[in-house]
Short mmCIF file of C-alpha atoms in Angstrom, two decimals:
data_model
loop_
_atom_site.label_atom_id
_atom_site.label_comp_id
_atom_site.label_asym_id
_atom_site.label_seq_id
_atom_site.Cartn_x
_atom_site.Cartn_y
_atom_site.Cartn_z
CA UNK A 1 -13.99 -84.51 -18.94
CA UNK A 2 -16.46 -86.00 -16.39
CA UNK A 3 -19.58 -83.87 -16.60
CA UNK A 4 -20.01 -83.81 -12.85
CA UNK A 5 -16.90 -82.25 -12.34
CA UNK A 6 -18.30 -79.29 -15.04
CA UNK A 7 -21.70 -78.89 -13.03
CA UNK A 8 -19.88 -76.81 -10.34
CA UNK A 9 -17.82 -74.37 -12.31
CA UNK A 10 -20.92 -73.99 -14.51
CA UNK A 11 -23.30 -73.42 -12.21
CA UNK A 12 -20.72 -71.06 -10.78
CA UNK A 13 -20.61 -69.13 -13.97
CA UNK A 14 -24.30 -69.36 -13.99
CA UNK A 15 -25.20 -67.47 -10.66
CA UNK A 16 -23.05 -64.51 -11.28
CA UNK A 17 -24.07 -64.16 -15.06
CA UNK A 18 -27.87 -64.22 -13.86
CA UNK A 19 -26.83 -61.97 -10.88
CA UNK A 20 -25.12 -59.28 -13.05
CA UNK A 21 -28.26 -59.72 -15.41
CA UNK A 22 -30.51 -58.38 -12.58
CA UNK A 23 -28.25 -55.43 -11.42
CA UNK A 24 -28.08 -53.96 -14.67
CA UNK A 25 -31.75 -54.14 -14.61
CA UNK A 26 -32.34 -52.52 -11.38
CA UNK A 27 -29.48 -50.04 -12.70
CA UNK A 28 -31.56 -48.92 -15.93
CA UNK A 29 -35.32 -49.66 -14.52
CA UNK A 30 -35.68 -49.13 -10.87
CA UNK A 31 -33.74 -46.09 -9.78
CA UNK A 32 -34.52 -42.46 -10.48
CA UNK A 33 -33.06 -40.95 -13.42
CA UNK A 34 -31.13 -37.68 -13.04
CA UNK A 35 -33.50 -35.93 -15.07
CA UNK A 36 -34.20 -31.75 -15.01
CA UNK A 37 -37.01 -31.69 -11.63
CA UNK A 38 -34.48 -34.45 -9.90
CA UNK A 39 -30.97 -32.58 -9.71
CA UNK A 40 -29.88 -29.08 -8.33
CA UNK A 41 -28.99 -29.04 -11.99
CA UNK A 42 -32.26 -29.66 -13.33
CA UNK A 43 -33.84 -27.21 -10.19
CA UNK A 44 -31.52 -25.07 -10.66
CA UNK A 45 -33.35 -23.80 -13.94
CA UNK A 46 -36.86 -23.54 -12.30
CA UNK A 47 -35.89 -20.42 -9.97
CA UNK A 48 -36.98 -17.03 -11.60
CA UNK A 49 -34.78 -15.32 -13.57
CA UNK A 50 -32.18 -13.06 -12.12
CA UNK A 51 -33.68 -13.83 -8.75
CA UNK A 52 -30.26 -15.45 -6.62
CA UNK A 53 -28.58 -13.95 -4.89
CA UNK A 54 -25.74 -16.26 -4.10
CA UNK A 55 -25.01 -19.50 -6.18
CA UNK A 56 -22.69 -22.15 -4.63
CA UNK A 57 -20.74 -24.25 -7.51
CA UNK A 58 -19.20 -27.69 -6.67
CA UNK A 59 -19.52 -31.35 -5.73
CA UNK A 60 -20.80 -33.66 -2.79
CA UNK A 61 -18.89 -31.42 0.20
CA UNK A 62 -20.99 -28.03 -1.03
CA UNK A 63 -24.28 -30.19 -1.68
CA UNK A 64 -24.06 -31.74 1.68
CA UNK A 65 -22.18 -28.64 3.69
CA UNK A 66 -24.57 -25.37 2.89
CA UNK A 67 -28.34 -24.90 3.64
CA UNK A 68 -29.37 -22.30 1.27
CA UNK A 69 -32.86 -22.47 3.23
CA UNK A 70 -31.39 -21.45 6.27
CA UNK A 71 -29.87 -18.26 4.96
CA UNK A 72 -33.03 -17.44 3.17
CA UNK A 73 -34.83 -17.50 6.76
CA UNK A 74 -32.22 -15.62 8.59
CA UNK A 75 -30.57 -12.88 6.06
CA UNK A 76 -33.36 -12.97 3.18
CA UNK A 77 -30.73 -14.35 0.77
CA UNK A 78 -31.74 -16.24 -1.77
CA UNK A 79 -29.52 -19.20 -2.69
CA UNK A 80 -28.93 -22.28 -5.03
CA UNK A 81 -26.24 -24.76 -5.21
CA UNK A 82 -25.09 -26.49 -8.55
CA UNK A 83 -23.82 -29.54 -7.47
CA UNK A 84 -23.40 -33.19 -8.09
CA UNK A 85 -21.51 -36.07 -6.53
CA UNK A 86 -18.62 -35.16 -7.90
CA UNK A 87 -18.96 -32.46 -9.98
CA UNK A 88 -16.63 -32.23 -13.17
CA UNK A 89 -14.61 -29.23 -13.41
CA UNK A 90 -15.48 -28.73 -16.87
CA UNK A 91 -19.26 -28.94 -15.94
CA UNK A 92 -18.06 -25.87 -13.34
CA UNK A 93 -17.02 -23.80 -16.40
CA UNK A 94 -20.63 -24.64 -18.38
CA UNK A 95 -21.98 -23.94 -14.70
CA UNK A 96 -20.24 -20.13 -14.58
CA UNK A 97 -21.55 -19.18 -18.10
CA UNK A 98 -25.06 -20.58 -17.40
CA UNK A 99 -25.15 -18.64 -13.92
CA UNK A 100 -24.10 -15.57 -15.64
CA UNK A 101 -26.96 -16.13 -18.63
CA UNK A 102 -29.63 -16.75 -15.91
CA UNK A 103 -29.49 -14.64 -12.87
CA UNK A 104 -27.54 -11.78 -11.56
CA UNK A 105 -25.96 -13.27 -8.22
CA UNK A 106 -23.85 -10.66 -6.32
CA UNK A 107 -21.52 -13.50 -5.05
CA UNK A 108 -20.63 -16.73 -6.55
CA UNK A 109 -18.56 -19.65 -4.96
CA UNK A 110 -16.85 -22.16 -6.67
CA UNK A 111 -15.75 -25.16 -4.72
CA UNK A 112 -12.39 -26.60 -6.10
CA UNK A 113 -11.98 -29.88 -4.50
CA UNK A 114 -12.16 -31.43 -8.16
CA UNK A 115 -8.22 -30.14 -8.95
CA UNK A 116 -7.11 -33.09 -6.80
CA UNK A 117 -7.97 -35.53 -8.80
CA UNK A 118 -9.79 -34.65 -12.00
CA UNK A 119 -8.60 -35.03 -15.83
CA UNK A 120 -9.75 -34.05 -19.02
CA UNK A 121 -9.71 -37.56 -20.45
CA UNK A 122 -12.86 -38.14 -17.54
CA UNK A 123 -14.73 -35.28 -18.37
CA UNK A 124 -17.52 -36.90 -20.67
CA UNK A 125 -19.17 -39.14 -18.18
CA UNK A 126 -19.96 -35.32 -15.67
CA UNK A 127 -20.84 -33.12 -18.70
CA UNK A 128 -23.19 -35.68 -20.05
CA UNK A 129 -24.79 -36.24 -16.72
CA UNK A 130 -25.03 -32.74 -16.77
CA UNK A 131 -26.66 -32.37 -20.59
CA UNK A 132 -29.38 -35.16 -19.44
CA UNK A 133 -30.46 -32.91 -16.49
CA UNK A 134 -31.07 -29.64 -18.22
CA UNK A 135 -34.22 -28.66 -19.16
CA UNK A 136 -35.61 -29.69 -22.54
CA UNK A 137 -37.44 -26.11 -23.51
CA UNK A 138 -37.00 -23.06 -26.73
CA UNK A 139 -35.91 -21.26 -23.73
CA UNK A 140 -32.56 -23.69 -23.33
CA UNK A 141 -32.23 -25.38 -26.94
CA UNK A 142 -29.82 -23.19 -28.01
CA UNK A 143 -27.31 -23.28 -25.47
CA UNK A 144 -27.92 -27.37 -25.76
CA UNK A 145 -26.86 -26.80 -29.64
CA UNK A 146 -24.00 -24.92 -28.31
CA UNK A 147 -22.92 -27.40 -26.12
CA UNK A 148 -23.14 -30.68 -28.57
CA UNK A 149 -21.06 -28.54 -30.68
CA UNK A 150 -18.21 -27.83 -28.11
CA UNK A 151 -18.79 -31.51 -26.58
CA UNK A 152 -18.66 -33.81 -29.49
CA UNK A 153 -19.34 -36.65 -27.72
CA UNK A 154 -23.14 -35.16 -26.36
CA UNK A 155 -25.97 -36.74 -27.94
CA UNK A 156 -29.58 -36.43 -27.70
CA UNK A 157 -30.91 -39.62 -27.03
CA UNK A 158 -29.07 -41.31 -24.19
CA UNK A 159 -27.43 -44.20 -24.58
CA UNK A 160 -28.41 -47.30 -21.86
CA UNK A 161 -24.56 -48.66 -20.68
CA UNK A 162 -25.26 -50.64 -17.81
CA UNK A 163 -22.78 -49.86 -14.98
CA UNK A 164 -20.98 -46.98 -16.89
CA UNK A 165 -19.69 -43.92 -15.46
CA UNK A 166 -20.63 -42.03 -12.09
CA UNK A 167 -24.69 -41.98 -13.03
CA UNK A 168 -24.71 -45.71 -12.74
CA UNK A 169 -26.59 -48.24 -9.80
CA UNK A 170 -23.44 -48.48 -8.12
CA UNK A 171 -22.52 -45.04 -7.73
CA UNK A 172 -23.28 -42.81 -3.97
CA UNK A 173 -25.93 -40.63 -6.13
CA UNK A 174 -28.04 -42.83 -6.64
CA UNK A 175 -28.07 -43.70 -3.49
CA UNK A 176 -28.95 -40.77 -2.33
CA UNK A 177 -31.38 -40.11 -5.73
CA UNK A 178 -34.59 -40.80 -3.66
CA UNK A 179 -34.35 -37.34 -1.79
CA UNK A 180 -33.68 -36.05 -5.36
CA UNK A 181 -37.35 -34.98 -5.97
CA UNK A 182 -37.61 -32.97 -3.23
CA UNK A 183 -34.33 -30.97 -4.21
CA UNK A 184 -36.47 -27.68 -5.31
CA UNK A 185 -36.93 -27.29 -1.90
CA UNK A 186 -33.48 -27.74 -0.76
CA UNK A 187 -32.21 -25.30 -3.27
CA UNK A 188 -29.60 -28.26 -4.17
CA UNK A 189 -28.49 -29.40 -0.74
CA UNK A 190 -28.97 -32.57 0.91
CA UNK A 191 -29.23 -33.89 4.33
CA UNK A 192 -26.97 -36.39 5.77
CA UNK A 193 -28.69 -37.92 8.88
CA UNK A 194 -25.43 -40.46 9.72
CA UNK A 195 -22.89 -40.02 12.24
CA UNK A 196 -19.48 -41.12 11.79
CA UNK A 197 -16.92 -40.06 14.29
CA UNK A 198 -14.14 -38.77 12.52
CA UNK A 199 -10.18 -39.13 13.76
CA UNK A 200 -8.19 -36.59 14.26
CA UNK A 201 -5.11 -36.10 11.46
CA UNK A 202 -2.58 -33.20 12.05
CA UNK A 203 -3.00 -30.80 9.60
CA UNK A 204 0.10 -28.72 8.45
CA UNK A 205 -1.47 -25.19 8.17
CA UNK A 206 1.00 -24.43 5.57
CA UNK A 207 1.55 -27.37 3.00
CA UNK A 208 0.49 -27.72 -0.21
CA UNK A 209 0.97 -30.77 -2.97
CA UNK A 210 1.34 -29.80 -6.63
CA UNK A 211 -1.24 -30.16 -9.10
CA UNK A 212 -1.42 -31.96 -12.36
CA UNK A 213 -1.15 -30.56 -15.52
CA UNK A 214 -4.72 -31.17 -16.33
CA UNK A 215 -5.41 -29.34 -12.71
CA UNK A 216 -3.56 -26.49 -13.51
CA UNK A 217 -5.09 -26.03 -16.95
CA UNK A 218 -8.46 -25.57 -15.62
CA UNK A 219 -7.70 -23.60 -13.02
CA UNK A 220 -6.27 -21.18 -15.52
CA UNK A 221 -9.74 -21.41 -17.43
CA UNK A 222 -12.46 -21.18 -14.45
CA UNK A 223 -10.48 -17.94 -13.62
CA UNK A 224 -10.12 -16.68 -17.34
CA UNK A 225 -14.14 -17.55 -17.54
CA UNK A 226 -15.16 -15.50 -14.18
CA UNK A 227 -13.30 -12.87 -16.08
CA UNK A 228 -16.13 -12.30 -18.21
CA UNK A 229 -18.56 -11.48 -15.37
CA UNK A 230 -16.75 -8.17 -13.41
CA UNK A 231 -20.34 -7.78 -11.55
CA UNK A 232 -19.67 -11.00 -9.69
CA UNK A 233 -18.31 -11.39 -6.49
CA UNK A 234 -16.17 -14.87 -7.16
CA UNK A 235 -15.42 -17.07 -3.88
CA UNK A 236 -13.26 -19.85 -3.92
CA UNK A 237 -11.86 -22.34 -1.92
CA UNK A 238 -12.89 -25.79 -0.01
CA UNK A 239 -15.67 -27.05 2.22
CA UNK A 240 -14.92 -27.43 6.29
CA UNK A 241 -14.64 -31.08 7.83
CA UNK A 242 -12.24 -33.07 9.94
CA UNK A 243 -9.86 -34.39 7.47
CA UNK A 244 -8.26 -37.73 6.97
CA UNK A 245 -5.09 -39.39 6.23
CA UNK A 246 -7.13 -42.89 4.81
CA UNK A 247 -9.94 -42.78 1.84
CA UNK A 248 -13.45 -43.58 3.25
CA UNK A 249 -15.44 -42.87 0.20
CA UNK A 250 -16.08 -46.27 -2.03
CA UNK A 251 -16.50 -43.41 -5.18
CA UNK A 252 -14.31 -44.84 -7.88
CA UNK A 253 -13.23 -41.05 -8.36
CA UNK A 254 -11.35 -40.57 -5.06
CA UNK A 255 -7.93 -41.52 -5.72
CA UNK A 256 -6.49 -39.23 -3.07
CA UNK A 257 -7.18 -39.28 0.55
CA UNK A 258 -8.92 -35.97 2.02
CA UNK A 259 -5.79 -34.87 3.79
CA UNK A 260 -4.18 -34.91 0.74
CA UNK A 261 -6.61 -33.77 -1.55
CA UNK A 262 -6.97 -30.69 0.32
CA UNK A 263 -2.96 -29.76 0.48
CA UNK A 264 -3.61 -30.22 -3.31
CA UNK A 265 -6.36 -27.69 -3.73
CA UNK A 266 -4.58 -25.66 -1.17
CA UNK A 267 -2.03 -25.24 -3.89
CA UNK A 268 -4.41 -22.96 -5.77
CA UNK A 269 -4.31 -20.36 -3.35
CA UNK A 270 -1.54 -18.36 -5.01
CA UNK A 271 -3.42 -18.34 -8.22
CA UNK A 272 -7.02 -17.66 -7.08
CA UNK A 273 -5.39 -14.72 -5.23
CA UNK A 274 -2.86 -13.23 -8.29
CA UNK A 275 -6.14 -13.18 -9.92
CA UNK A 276 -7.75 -10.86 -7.39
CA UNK A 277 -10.15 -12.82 -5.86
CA UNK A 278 -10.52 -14.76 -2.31
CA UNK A 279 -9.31 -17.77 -1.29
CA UNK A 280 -11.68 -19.56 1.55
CA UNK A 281 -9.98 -22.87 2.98
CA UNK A 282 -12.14 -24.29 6.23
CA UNK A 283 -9.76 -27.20 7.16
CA UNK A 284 -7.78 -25.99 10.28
CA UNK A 285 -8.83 -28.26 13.08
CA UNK A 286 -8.70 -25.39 15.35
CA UNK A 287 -10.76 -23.07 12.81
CA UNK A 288 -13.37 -26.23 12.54
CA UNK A 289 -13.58 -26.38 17.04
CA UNK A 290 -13.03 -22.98 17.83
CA UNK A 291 -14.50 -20.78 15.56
CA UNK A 292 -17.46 -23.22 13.76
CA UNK A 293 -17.81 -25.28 16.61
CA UNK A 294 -17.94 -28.91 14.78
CA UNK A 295 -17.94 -31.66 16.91
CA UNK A 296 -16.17 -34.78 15.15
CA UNK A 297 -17.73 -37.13 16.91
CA UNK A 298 -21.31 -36.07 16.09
CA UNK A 299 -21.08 -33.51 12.86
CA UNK A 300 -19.84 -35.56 10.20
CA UNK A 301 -21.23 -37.77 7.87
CA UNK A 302 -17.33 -39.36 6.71
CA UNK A 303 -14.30 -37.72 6.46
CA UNK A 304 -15.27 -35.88 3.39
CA UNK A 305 -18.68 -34.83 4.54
CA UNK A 306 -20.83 -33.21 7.26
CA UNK A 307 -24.21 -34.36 8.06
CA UNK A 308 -27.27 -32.07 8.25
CA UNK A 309 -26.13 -31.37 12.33
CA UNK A 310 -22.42 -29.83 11.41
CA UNK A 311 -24.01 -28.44 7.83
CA UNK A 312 -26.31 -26.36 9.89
CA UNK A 313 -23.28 -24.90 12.16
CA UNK A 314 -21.33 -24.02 9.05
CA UNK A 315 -24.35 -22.51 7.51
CA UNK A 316 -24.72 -20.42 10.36
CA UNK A 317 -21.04 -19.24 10.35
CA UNK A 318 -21.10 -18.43 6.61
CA UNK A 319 -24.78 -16.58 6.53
CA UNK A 320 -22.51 -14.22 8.89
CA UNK A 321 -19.94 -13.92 6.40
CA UNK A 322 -21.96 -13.16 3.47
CA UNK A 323 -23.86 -10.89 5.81
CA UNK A 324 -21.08 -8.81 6.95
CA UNK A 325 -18.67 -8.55 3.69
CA UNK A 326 -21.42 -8.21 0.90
CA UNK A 327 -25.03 -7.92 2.29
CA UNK A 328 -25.07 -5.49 4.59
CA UNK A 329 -28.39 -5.21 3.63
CA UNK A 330 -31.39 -7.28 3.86
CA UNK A 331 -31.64 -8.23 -0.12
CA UNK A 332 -35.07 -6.60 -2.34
CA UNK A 333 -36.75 -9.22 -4.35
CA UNK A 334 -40.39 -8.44 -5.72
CA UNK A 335 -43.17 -10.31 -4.18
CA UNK A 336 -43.46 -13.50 -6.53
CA UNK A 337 -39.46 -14.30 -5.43
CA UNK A 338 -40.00 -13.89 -1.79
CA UNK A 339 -43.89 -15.84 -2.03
CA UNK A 340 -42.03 -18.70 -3.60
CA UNK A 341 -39.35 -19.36 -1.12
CA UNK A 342 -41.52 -18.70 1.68
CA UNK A 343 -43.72 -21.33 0.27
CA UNK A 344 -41.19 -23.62 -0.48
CA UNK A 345 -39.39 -23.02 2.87
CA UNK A 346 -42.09 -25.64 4.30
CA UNK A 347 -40.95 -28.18 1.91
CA UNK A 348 -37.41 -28.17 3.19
CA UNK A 349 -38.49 -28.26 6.90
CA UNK A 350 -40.24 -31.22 6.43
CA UNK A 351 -37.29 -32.73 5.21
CA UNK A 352 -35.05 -30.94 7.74
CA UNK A 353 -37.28 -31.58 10.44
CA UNK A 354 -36.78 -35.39 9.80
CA UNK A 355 -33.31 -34.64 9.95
CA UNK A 356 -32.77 -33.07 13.17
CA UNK A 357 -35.58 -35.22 14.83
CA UNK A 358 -32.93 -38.40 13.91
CA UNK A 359 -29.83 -36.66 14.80
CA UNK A 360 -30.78 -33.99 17.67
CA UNK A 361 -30.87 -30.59 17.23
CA UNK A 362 -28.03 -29.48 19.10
#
């Protein structure tokens, strides 16, 4: 074969070779790891025992949707979310056991937009993201023994796999991993400062799409687990945003669009209820204009996410819920609780303040 006629195809194979080279490098060397201080996992573990008084549970639409910060200011409720981008329904059931070994909350929610499309064949990938962030202390070592029991494939020492599974360079968190640091402050939420104007998709107030097997089988052990902690006020439910009928999200996980996801998670409804607890679902357009007031040509981030503007007029809406259905009262925490989230408060309106200054504060 004529050798000049090779020199294309070769140099061809070449430049993408070299160019994969590099990304995996960035991937492993350059961006933050998802380590304990770096996750509302990880922070999660640095508040003071039995001193929450709400804990949000769930993935990107409760990390980016609720200000704990703002609640604190307003109703004296102190808050955390667990989240991640998604996060795995079985890391929600290690979540509910580790909230009820660690604090006291009088009211736990637990977002389920993960029954649209999660399995347990992709569980290992979220519970070892999970593993990596927890603290490595005497305190935690034997609940991490516990776990690498239950969770075979958990090891130690991580493993480098360049590109593999959702912790990975070309994943949305680590895109977003450089606000990570600063995620004590945020009590596990994170501000979205871009606007994308949202269209409008009809949504049927009363349909619902059946979930899978998989689905169904953890939704029968989330509400077997919450069983276990009678002193808990469990919320479930779905995050508020203008939904739509095309996916938006380049997350390798979304295999359903968000109208459809949500008539999926809607589904649970029955069940959440039959087990005696409440069912929250935010995804009326007229509940989202009316009642919240979200704009969706200025409150959203995408169609599965608000940005810091619409997150702060949900946040407002819910702080009245929590304060009128289970603190009535102004919540009593001893002085070294309430020093600390005044004095972290500051922390978050930096960030916040950078926020609204980009996106207005109306």
């Amino acid at each position: 074969m004529d050798r000049q006629k090779l020199k294309k195809p070769l140099r061809f194979f070449s430049f993408f070779t070299l160019a994969a080279l590099v990304l995996a490098l960035i991937d492993h060397f350059l961006f933050f790891p998802l380590g304990p201080e770096t996750t509302s996992y990880g922070t999660f573990y640095q508040e003071k025992k039995d001193s929450l008084d709400l804990v949000m549970v769930g993935s990107s639409t409760v990390r980016d949707g609720y200000i704990p910060r703002e609640r604190y200011k307003e109703y004296g409720i102190t808050s955390h979310s667990v989240d991640s981008s998604p996060t795995h329904l079985e890391v929600i059931k290690i979540a509910i056991d580790e909230i009820g070994r660690t604090q006291k909350p009088k009211v736990v929610y637990i977002d389920l937009n993960g029954l649209n499309n999660q399995t347990k064949d992709n569980a290992p990938t979220f519970v070892k993201d999970y593993f990596s962030s927890r603290p490595d202390d005497e305190e935690t070592r034997k609940v991490k023994e516990g776990l690498r029991r239950k969770y075979p494939y958990l090891k130690q020492e991580k493993s480098w796999e360049p590109f593999s599974g959702h912790n990975s360079f070309r994943q949305q968190i680590y895109w977003e991993s450089f606000v990570y640091n600063k995620q004590f402050y945020t009590k596990g939420y994170f501000p979205h400062t871009r606007v994308k104007e949202v269209k409008l998709t009809k949504v049927d107030p009363d349909k619902t799409l059946p979930l899978s097997k998989d689905a169904e089988e953890y939704l029968e052990e989330i509400l077997l687990l919450c069983k276990k902690y009678p002193s808990i006020r469990f919320l479930f439910g779905q995050r508020p945003r203008y939904l739509s009928d095309g996916i938006s999200s380049f997350d390798r996980y979304q295999i359903h669009s968000p109208l459809e996801a949500s008539y999926r998670v809607r589904s649970a409804k029955k069940k959440v209820e039959e087990n005696g607890y409440t069912f929250l679902d935010y995804t009326s357009n007229e509940f989202l204009k009316e009642v919240i007031g979200l704009d969706p040509k200025k409150d959203q981030y995408d169609a599965e996410h608000l940005n810091h503007r619409g997150a702060k007029k949900f946040t407002k809406y819910f702080g009245r819920y929590l304060r009128d259905n289970f603190f009535k009262e102004k919540p009593k925490h001893s002085s070294a609780v309430t020093e600390e989230f005044d004095k972290t408060y500051e922390g978050y309106r930096k960030i916040a303040d950078k926020a609204e200054k980009k996106l207005g504060r109306k």
